[in-house]
């Protein structure tokens, strides 16, 4: 599959009478966006706000972050959710409004929703402190079940991102990049002297607001499968979970998966990037065993020399991570894990809930239990009412002036380190 990705640089967002892009500014018709959101009768209120880098602004509780995109040719954006499912997802041409995001905010769904600070010490840990953000603040009907509210919020963000993306359809991109992965046997033959490397992408799928969607299907309903990386870059996977904010793979991160982006940078130079093995994170032991078996078989079938594995979340999914590692290594494929750690505030507890002898190469993204002081902000988009009950906060952590102390895991961020040096050290 070959995907052309055109990036249209956006430096600012302003409200206007119509929605369009001009001179690197995204102009937004506020009323049209609000009407689009309120088409869902589960939502009774919607307001828009803009947060810019450097502003004394805090956004919370954050549900999802989405980059506006449009399919110029070949399929539709967010297939199976907003657009139709077509075989050309991951092909053709897509335009992205680079540098801006849609951020969904509102009354809390579950305690695992996070914070974005546009300035101050927390901004250093969050990629969305550097983007211009259109915040969609939603108000649900009273008495909605949490999963119904989550879906309403998820769909609101995706619909707004698709609507804004249309503004870039006929705009000439500032940059145009091409990404291509050929069918498996053709790809293997292209660079016979380079190590064949794959990526095992573990999706959060534990239910109870811990879901991710693959072509509109809840990820816990599928078995491990092969994906072209460009399908993921083209919106085939969207976030739908309220997992710990520092671990949350937002829809933006699926578009911009750092492992996929780095693999393409190395592709044809020092590795042959063969594609993605998509799997999920299961609750029951039998499912963990079954799916890790399938992952190992796919890695063997692809003829891989090495793989990178990432997980979303921590605790229970650490067992899926270690099962995948152990079984893939036993197939003769070198494995490097990429994960963060939760060793407690003092750093003295076990960092991962599970381990195995084969997990001898790991790129750490740091620990989420470390605490940070969050200063007072001039403006709050959303509400601070839930800080003490959000994961990373605790009773009494908020001061009278609105400042607070919390663990880093309360910040919406997903930092994935580069694991190539570890793979090289293992001799692929």
Short mmCIF file of C-alpha atoms in Angstrom, two decimals:
data_model
loop_
_atom_site.label_atom_id
_atom_site.label_comp_id
_atom_site.label_asym_id
_atom_site.label_seq_id
_atom_site.Cartn_x
_atom_site.Cartn_y
_atom_site.Cartn_z
CA UNK A 1 0.00 0.00 0.00
CA UNK A 2 1.22 3.49 -0.85
CA UNK A 3 -0.03 6.54 1.04
CA UNK A 4 0.71 10.17 0.22
CA UNK A 5 0.41 12.29 3.35
CA UNK A 6 0.19 16.02 2.79
CA UNK A 7 0.74 18.23 5.83
CA UNK A 8 -0.83 21.68 5.91
CA UNK A 9 0.86 23.73 8.63
CA UNK A 10 -1.58 25.41 11.00
CA UNK A 11 -0.18 28.15 13.24
CA UNK A 12 -3.45 29.43 14.72
CA UNK A 13 -7.19 28.84 15.02
CA UNK A 14 -9.72 31.68 14.87
CA UNK A 15 -13.50 31.75 14.87
CA UNK A 16 -15.10 33.10 11.68
CA UNK A 17 -18.29 33.07 9.59
CA UNK A 18 -17.12 30.04 7.61
CA UNK A 19 -14.63 27.21 8.02
CA UNK A 20 -11.53 27.39 5.81
CA UNK A 21 -7.72 27.49 5.84
CA UNK A 22 -5.76 30.54 4.73
CA UNK A 23 -2.16 31.60 5.38
CA UNK A 24 -1.63 28.79 7.93
CA UNK A 25 -4.68 29.81 9.97
CA UNK A 26 -7.70 27.54 10.48
CA UNK A 27 -10.87 29.62 10.55
CA UNK A 28 -13.80 27.86 12.22
CA UNK A 29 -17.54 28.50 12.04
CA UNK A 30 -18.36 28.02 15.70
CA UNK A 31 -22.11 27.59 15.20
CA UNK A 32 -21.72 24.84 12.59
CA UNK A 33 -19.43 22.84 14.86
CA UNK A 34 -21.77 23.17 17.84
CA UNK A 35 -24.75 22.10 15.73
CA UNK A 36 -22.79 19.09 14.45
CA UNK A 37 -22.01 17.96 18.00
CA UNK A 38 -25.58 18.47 19.22
CA UNK A 39 -26.99 16.24 16.48
CA UNK A 40 -26.47 13.54 19.14
CA UNK A 41 -29.42 13.78 21.53
CA UNK A 42 -27.24 12.29 24.28
CA UNK A 43 -25.50 15.66 24.49
CA UNK A 44 -27.42 18.72 25.66
CA UNK A 45 -24.63 21.27 25.57
CA UNK A 46 -21.54 22.12 23.55
CA UNK A 47 -19.16 25.06 23.71
CA UNK A 48 -15.89 25.71 21.90
CA UNK A 49 -12.70 27.30 23.13
CA UNK A 50 -9.18 27.71 21.77
CA UNK A 51 -5.98 26.89 23.68
CA UNK A 52 -2.66 28.03 22.27
CA UNK A 53 0.92 27.07 23.21
CA UNK A 54 2.23 29.26 26.00
CA UNK A 55 -1.23 30.24 27.26
CA UNK A 56 -1.87 30.12 30.99
CA UNK A 57 -4.57 27.54 30.29
CA UNK A 58 -5.44 24.14 31.73
CA UNK A 59 -7.69 21.65 29.88
CA UNK A 60 -9.35 18.88 31.93
CA UNK A 61 -10.83 16.24 32.02
CA UNK A 62 -9.53 15.40 28.53
CA UNK A 63 -11.18 12.50 26.71
CA UNK A 64 -9.44 12.30 23.31
CA UNK A 65 -7.18 14.32 21.04
CA UNK A 66 -7.62 14.11 17.25
CA UNK A 67 -5.78 15.69 14.34
CA UNK A 68 -8.16 16.95 11.61
CA UNK A 69 -7.63 14.99 8.37
CA UNK A 70 -9.38 14.40 5.06
CA UNK A 71 -9.07 11.68 2.43
CA UNK A 72 -8.42 13.50 -0.83
CA UNK A 73 -8.38 10.21 -2.75
CA UNK A 74 -8.87 6.58 -1.74
CA UNK A 75 -11.47 5.82 0.90
CA UNK A 76 -12.84 7.90 3.77
CA UNK A 77 -11.42 9.08 7.08
CA UNK A 78 -12.20 7.12 10.28
CA UNK A 79 -13.53 4.12 8.33
CA UNK A 80 -16.22 2.12 10.08
CA UNK A 81 -16.85 4.93 12.54
CA UNK A 82 -17.45 8.17 10.62
CA UNK A 83 -16.60 7.07 7.07
CA UNK A 84 -17.33 3.91 5.13
CA UNK A 85 -15.02 0.91 5.22
CA UNK A 86 -13.24 0.57 1.87
CA UNK A 87 -10.27 -1.55 0.75
CA UNK A 88 -8.32 1.61 -0.11
CA UNK A 89 -7.79 2.81 3.47
CA UNK A 90 -4.03 3.32 3.75
CA UNK A 91 -3.73 4.21 0.07
CA UNK A 92 -4.26 7.32 -2.02
CA UNK A 93 -3.77 10.79 -0.62
CA UNK A 94 -4.61 12.24 2.77
CA UNK A 95 -4.29 15.84 3.95
CA UNK A 96 -3.60 16.62 7.62
CA UNK A 97 -3.98 19.96 9.39
CA UNK A 98 -0.59 19.77 11.06
CA UNK A 99 -0.08 21.64 14.32
CA UNK A 100 -3.69 21.78 15.46
CA UNK A 101 -5.92 19.33 17.31
CA UNK A 102 -9.49 18.73 18.37
CA UNK A 103 -9.60 18.08 22.12
CA UNK A 104 -12.80 16.67 23.65
CA UNK A 105 -13.47 17.84 27.19
CA UNK A 106 -16.37 17.64 29.61
CA UNK A 107 -17.87 16.16 32.73
CA UNK A 108 -15.86 13.10 33.74
CA UNK A 109 -16.68 9.66 32.29
CA UNK A 110 -14.21 7.62 34.34
CA UNK A 111 -11.42 8.53 36.75
CA UNK A 112 -8.77 7.83 34.11
CA UNK A 113 -9.03 11.09 32.19
CA UNK A 114 -6.25 13.60 32.07
CA UNK A 115 -4.89 17.12 32.08
CA UNK A 116 -3.25 19.29 29.40
CA UNK A 117 -1.40 22.40 30.58
CA UNK A 118 -0.51 24.81 27.78
CA UNK A 119 2.36 26.28 29.82
CA UNK A 120 4.27 25.62 33.03
CA UNK A 121 6.21 22.52 34.13
CA UNK A 122 3.57 20.01 32.97
CA UNK A 123 3.76 21.34 29.40
CA UNK A 124 7.18 19.73 29.01
CA UNK A 125 5.59 16.28 29.35
CA UNK A 126 2.67 16.76 26.96
CA UNK A 127 2.82 16.94 23.14
CA UNK A 128 -0.50 18.79 23.03
CA UNK A 129 0.97 21.77 24.88
CA UNK A 130 2.72 22.51 21.58
CA UNK A 131 -0.35 22.34 19.32
CA UNK A 132 -3.16 24.85 18.81
CA UNK A 133 -6.21 23.11 20.25
CA UNK A 134 -9.89 23.52 19.46
CA UNK A 135 -11.49 22.36 22.68
CA UNK A 136 -14.96 20.84 22.32
CA UNK A 137 -16.58 21.03 25.76
CA UNK A 138 -19.58 18.72 25.90
CA UNK A 139 -22.40 18.40 28.42
CA UNK A 140 -24.23 15.05 28.61
CA UNK A 141 -27.81 14.40 29.55
CA UNK A 142 -28.36 13.61 33.20
CA UNK A 143 -28.30 9.94 34.12
CA UNK A 144 -26.46 8.61 31.07
CA UNK A 145 -24.62 5.35 31.59
CA UNK A 146 -20.89 5.93 31.42
CA UNK A 147 -20.32 3.86 28.26
CA UNK A 148 -23.10 5.77 26.46
CA UNK A 149 -21.53 9.09 27.45
CA UNK A 150 -18.10 7.84 26.34
CA UNK A 151 -19.45 6.96 22.90
CA UNK A 152 -21.18 10.32 22.54
CA UNK A 153 -17.96 12.12 23.43
CA UNK A 154 -15.87 9.93 21.15
CA UNK A 155 -18.17 10.48 18.17
CA UNK A 156 -18.33 14.22 18.81
CA UNK A 157 -14.56 14.54 18.55
CA UNK A 158 -14.26 12.38 15.45
CA UNK A 159 -17.08 14.19 13.63
CA UNK A 160 -15.57 17.59 14.41
CA UNK A 161 -12.11 16.45 13.27
CA UNK A 162 -13.56 15.14 9.99
CA UNK A 163 -15.51 18.39 9.49
CA UNK A 164 -12.40 20.54 10.05
CA UNK A 165 -10.29 18.23 7.89
CA UNK A 166 -12.52 19.04 4.91
CA UNK A 167 -11.13 22.58 5.05
CA UNK A 168 -7.80 21.18 3.88
CA UNK A 169 -9.12 19.14 0.95
CA UNK A 170 -8.20 21.66 -1.76
CA UNK A 171 -5.27 23.33 0.02
CA UNK A 172 -1.77 22.72 -1.32
CA UNK A 173 0.20 20.99 1.45
CA UNK A 174 3.41 22.49 2.80
CA UNK A 175 4.99 19.04 2.70
CA UNK A 176 4.06 15.82 0.93
CA UNK A 177 5.49 12.50 2.14
CA UNK A 178 5.04 9.04 0.64
CA UNK A 179 4.89 5.86 2.74
CA UNK A 180 4.73 2.42 1.18
CA UNK A 181 4.66 -1.18 2.36
CA UNK A 182 4.33 -3.87 -0.29
CA UNK A 183 2.66 -7.29 0.06
CA UNK A 184 4.67 -9.45 2.41
CA UNK A 185 6.72 -11.52 -0.06
CA UNK A 186 7.45 -8.53 -2.31
CA UNK A 187 8.52 -6.51 0.70
CA UNK A 188 10.86 -9.26 1.91
CA UNK A 189 12.53 -9.42 -1.50
CA UNK A 190 13.09 -5.66 -1.77
CA UNK A 191 15.94 -5.45 0.74
CA UNK A 192 17.31 -8.99 1.10
CA UNK A 193 20.43 -7.81 2.94
CA UNK A 194 18.57 -5.86 5.62
CA UNK A 195 17.04 -7.34 8.78
CA UNK A 196 13.28 -7.78 8.52
CA UNK A 197 11.67 -5.84 11.38
CA UNK A 198 8.04 -5.75 12.47
CA UNK A 199 5.99 -3.95 15.07
CA UNK A 200 3.64 -5.69 17.51
CA UNK A 201 1.02 -3.11 18.42
CA UNK A 202 -0.99 -4.00 21.54
CA UNK A 203 -4.33 -2.17 21.74
CA UNK A 204 -6.15 -1.43 24.99
CA UNK A 205 -9.23 -3.68 24.94
CA UNK A 206 -10.11 -4.66 28.51
CA UNK A 207 -13.65 -3.29 28.44
CA UNK A 208 -15.22 -1.10 31.12
CA UNK A 209 -14.20 2.10 29.26
CA UNK A 210 -10.92 0.51 28.19
CA UNK A 211 -11.69 0.00 24.50
CA UNK A 212 -10.11 0.79 21.14
CA UNK A 213 -11.76 0.50 17.73
CA UNK A 214 -10.40 -1.23 14.62
CA UNK A 215 -12.42 -0.23 11.54
CA UNK A 216 -15.25 0.51 13.96
CA UNK A 217 -15.03 -2.90 15.68
CA UNK A 218 -14.27 -3.14 19.40
CA UNK A 219 -10.70 -4.45 19.55
CA UNK A 220 -11.51 -7.13 22.11
CA UNK A 221 -13.62 -8.87 19.46
CA UNK A 222 -10.82 -9.62 17.00
CA UNK A 223 -7.88 -12.02 16.95
CA UNK A 224 -4.31 -10.90 16.13
CA UNK A 225 -3.96 -9.81 12.52
CA UNK A 226 -1.58 -8.23 10.05
CA UNK A 227 -1.97 -4.54 9.19
CA UNK A 228 -0.27 -2.31 6.69
CA UNK A 229 1.24 0.57 8.68
CA UNK A 230 -0.42 3.08 6.36
CA UNK A 231 -3.87 1.81 7.40
CA UNK A 232 -3.13 2.94 10.95
CA UNK A 233 -1.78 6.27 9.70
CA UNK A 234 -5.03 6.71 7.78
CA UNK A 235 -7.52 6.45 10.66
CA UNK A 236 -8.31 2.72 10.78
CA UNK A 237 -7.77 2.75 14.57
CA UNK A 238 -9.41 5.24 16.92
CA UNK A 239 -9.21 5.61 20.68
CA UNK A 240 -12.23 4.93 22.83
CA UNK A 241 -10.78 4.41 26.27
CA UNK A 242 -10.30 6.17 29.57
CA UNK A 243 -7.02 4.45 30.41
CA UNK A 244 -4.37 6.18 32.56
CA UNK A 245 -3.66 9.52 30.80
CA UNK A 246 0.11 9.08 30.52
CA UNK A 247 -0.49 5.68 28.87
CA UNK A 248 -3.47 6.68 26.77
CA UNK A 249 -2.89 6.26 23.04
CA UNK A 250 -5.15 9.01 21.72
CA UNK A 251 -6.51 8.96 18.19
CA UNK A 252 -3.81 11.54 17.42
CA UNK A 253 -1.15 9.04 18.51
CA UNK A 254 -2.59 6.37 16.24
CA UNK A 255 -2.20 8.81 13.34
CA UNK A 256 1.32 9.63 14.54
CA UNK A 257 2.44 6.34 16.06
CA UNK A 258 6.13 7.05 16.85
CA UNK A 259 7.20 3.44 16.28
CA UNK A 260 5.65 3.38 12.81
CA UNK A 261 7.10 6.79 11.95
CA UNK A 262 10.58 5.78 13.12
CA UNK A 263 10.41 2.42 11.34
CA UNK A 264 9.64 4.22 8.09
CA UNK A 265 12.59 6.57 8.67
CA UNK A 266 14.89 3.55 8.95
CA UNK A 267 13.16 1.57 6.19
CA UNK A 268 15.43 0.73 3.27
CA UNK A 269 18.45 2.08 5.13
CA UNK A 270 19.19 -0.21 8.05
CA UNK A 271 15.97 -2.23 8.33
CA UNK A 272 13.28 -3.70 6.08
CA UNK A 273 10.05 -2.62 7.78
CA UNK A 274 7.65 -5.48 7.08
CA UNK A 275 4.47 -4.25 8.75
CA UNK A 276 2.38 -4.40 11.90
CA UNK A 277 1.01 -7.32 13.91
CA UNK A 278 -2.07 -5.93 15.61
CA UNK A 279 -3.21 -7.57 18.82
CA UNK A 280 -5.22 -6.71 21.90
CA UNK A 281 -4.94 -6.84 25.69
CA UNK A 282 -7.16 -9.48 27.24
CA UNK A 283 -8.68 -9.95 30.67
CA UNK A 284 -8.87 -13.74 30.91
CA UNK A 285 -5.79 -15.94 31.03
CA UNK A 286 -7.04 -18.29 28.29
CA UNK A 287 -7.43 -15.34 25.92
CA UNK A 288 -3.96 -14.05 26.75
CA UNK A 289 -2.51 -17.49 25.98
CA UNK A 290 -4.46 -17.89 22.75
CA UNK A 291 -3.68 -14.45 21.36
CA UNK A 292 0.01 -14.50 22.26
CA UNK A 293 0.26 -17.87 20.47
CA UNK A 294 -1.22 -16.25 17.36
CA UNK A 295 1.12 -13.27 17.60
CA UNK A 296 4.14 -15.58 17.68
CA UNK A 297 2.86 -17.54 14.68
CA UNK A 298 2.39 -14.32 12.68
CA UNK A 299 5.92 -13.16 13.54
CA UNK A 300 7.29 -16.50 12.36
CA UNK A 301 5.16 -16.48 9.17
CA UNK A 302 6.42 -12.98 8.30
CA UNK A 303 9.99 -14.23 8.57
CA UNK A 304 10.91 -11.45 10.97
CA UNK A 305 14.37 -11.04 12.42
CA UNK A 306 13.29 -8.58 15.09
CA UNK A 307 10.23 -6.86 16.51
CA UNK A 308 9.38 -3.87 18.65
CA UNK A 309 6.44 -4.31 21.04
CA UNK A 310 4.43 -1.58 22.75
CA UNK A 311 1.58 -1.86 25.25
CA UNK A 312 -1.16 0.54 26.26
CA UNK A 313 -1.80 0.74 29.97
CA UNK A 314 -0.06 -1.19 32.71
CA UNK A 315 -0.71 -3.83 35.35
CA UNK A 316 -2.89 -6.54 33.79
CA UNK A 317 -1.60 -5.85 30.22
CA UNK A 318 1.98 -6.44 31.43
CA UNK A 319 1.16 -10.15 31.31
CA UNK A 320 0.10 -9.91 27.64
CA UNK A 321 3.32 -8.01 26.98
CA UNK A 322 5.52 -10.68 28.56
CA UNK A 323 3.64 -13.56 26.91
CA UNK A 324 4.13 -11.93 23.52
CA UNK A 325 7.80 -11.35 24.28
CA UNK A 326 8.49 -14.90 25.47
CA UNK A 327 6.68 -16.70 22.67
CA UNK A 328 8.04 -14.50 19.86
CA UNK A 329 11.61 -14.92 21.18
CA UNK A 330 11.11 -18.70 21.21
CA UNK A 331 10.34 -18.46 17.49
CA UNK A 332 13.88 -17.09 17.00
CA UNK A 333 12.79 -13.47 16.59
CA UNK A 334 14.65 -10.83 18.63
CA UNK A 335 12.35 -8.68 20.77
CA UNK A 336 12.67 -5.20 22.24
CA UNK A 337 9.91 -3.96 24.55
CA UNK A 338 8.93 -0.31 24.79
CA UNK A 339 7.02 0.62 27.92
CA UNK A 340 6.81 3.01 30.84
CA UNK A 341 7.06 1.95 34.45
CA UNK A 342 5.10 2.28 37.69
CA UNK A 343 7.50 1.63 40.61
CA UNK A 344 5.71 3.85 43.14
CA UNK A 345 6.52 7.42 44.11
CA UNK A 346 9.79 6.36 45.74
CA UNK A 347 10.79 4.23 42.74
CA UNK A 348 11.37 1.17 44.92
CA UNK A 349 8.53 -1.11 43.84
CA UNK A 350 8.50 -3.55 40.91
CA UNK A 351 8.21 -1.44 37.77
CA UNK A 352 6.13 -3.93 35.79
CA UNK A 353 3.50 -6.30 37.12
CA UNK A 354 4.98 -9.25 35.24
CA UNK A 355 8.26 -10.28 33.65
CA UNK A 356 9.98 -13.16 31.86
CA UNK A 357 13.56 -14.25 31.22
CA UNK A 358 13.27 -13.34 27.53
CA UNK A 359 12.54 -9.69 28.37
CA UNK A 360 16.21 -8.74 28.27
CA UNK A 361 15.96 -5.60 26.11
CA UNK A 362 13.63 -2.77 27.06
CA UNK A 363 13.42 0.89 26.10
CA UNK A 364 11.95 2.66 29.14
CA UNK A 365 9.78 5.74 28.74
CA UNK A 366 10.23 6.65 32.39
CA UNK A 367 7.99 6.24 35.41
CA UNK A 368 4.47 7.55 35.81
CA UNK A 369 4.39 7.70 39.62
CA UNK A 370 6.77 10.64 39.96
CA UNK A 371 4.98 13.75 41.24
CA UNK A 372 4.87 17.27 39.83
CA UNK A 373 3.61 20.63 41.06
CA UNK A 374 0.90 22.06 38.81
CA UNK A 375 0.70 25.86 39.21
CA UNK A 376 -2.42 28.01 39.10
CA UNK A 377 -3.61 28.79 35.56
CA UNK A 378 -5.47 31.93 34.50
CA UNK A 379 -8.01 29.87 32.58
CA UNK A 380 -9.50 26.39 32.92
CA UNK A 381 -11.27 24.80 29.94
CA UNK A 382 -13.55 22.16 31.40
CA UNK A 383 -13.55 21.80 35.18
CA UNK A 384 -11.12 21.18 38.04
CA UNK A 385 -13.85 19.43 40.04
CA UNK A 386 -12.43 15.95 39.45
CA UNK A 387 -8.66 16.43 39.87
CA UNK A 388 -8.56 14.66 43.23
CA UNK A 389 -10.41 11.62 41.86
CA UNK A 390 -8.53 11.41 38.55
CA UNK A 391 -5.77 8.81 38.43
CA UNK A 392 -2.55 10.44 39.61
CA UNK A 393 -4.42 12.72 42.00
CA UNK A 394 -5.51 12.04 45.57
CA UNK A 395 -7.76 13.48 48.25
CA UNK A 396 -6.33 16.81 49.39
CA UNK A 397 -3.88 17.25 46.49
CA UNK A 398 -5.60 20.45 45.28
CA UNK A 399 -4.74 23.67 47.10
CA UNK A 400 -7.14 26.53 47.81
CA UNK A 401 -5.61 28.70 45.07
CA UNK A 402 -6.22 26.02 42.41
CA UNK A 403 -2.67 24.70 42.21
CA UNK A 404 -2.16 21.01 42.91
CA UNK A 405 0.35 18.20 43.18
CA UNK A 406 -0.20 14.98 41.25
CA UNK A 407 1.64 12.08 39.67
CA UNK A 408 2.85 12.48 36.10
CA UNK A 409 0.34 9.88 35.00
CA UNK A 410 -2.42 12.52 35.23
CA UNK A 411 -0.94 14.25 32.16
CA UNK A 412 -2.26 13.37 28.70
CA UNK A 413 0.91 12.14 27.00
CA UNK A 414 2.24 9.05 25.29
CA UNK A 415 6.00 9.13 25.02
CA UNK A 416 7.41 6.12 23.18
CA UNK A 417 11.16 5.76 23.12
CA UNK A 418 13.19 4.54 20.16
CA UNK A 419 14.09 0.85 20.50
CA UNK A 420 16.36 0.45 17.48
CA UNK A 421 19.61 0.63 19.44
CA UNK A 422 18.39 -2.24 21.61
CA UNK A 423 17.47 -4.32 18.57
CA UNK A 424 20.89 -3.71 17.05
CA UNK A 425 22.55 -4.71 20.29
CA UNK A 426 20.67 -8.02 20.19
CA UNK A 427 21.94 -8.64 16.68
CA UNK A 428 18.39 -8.46 15.31
#
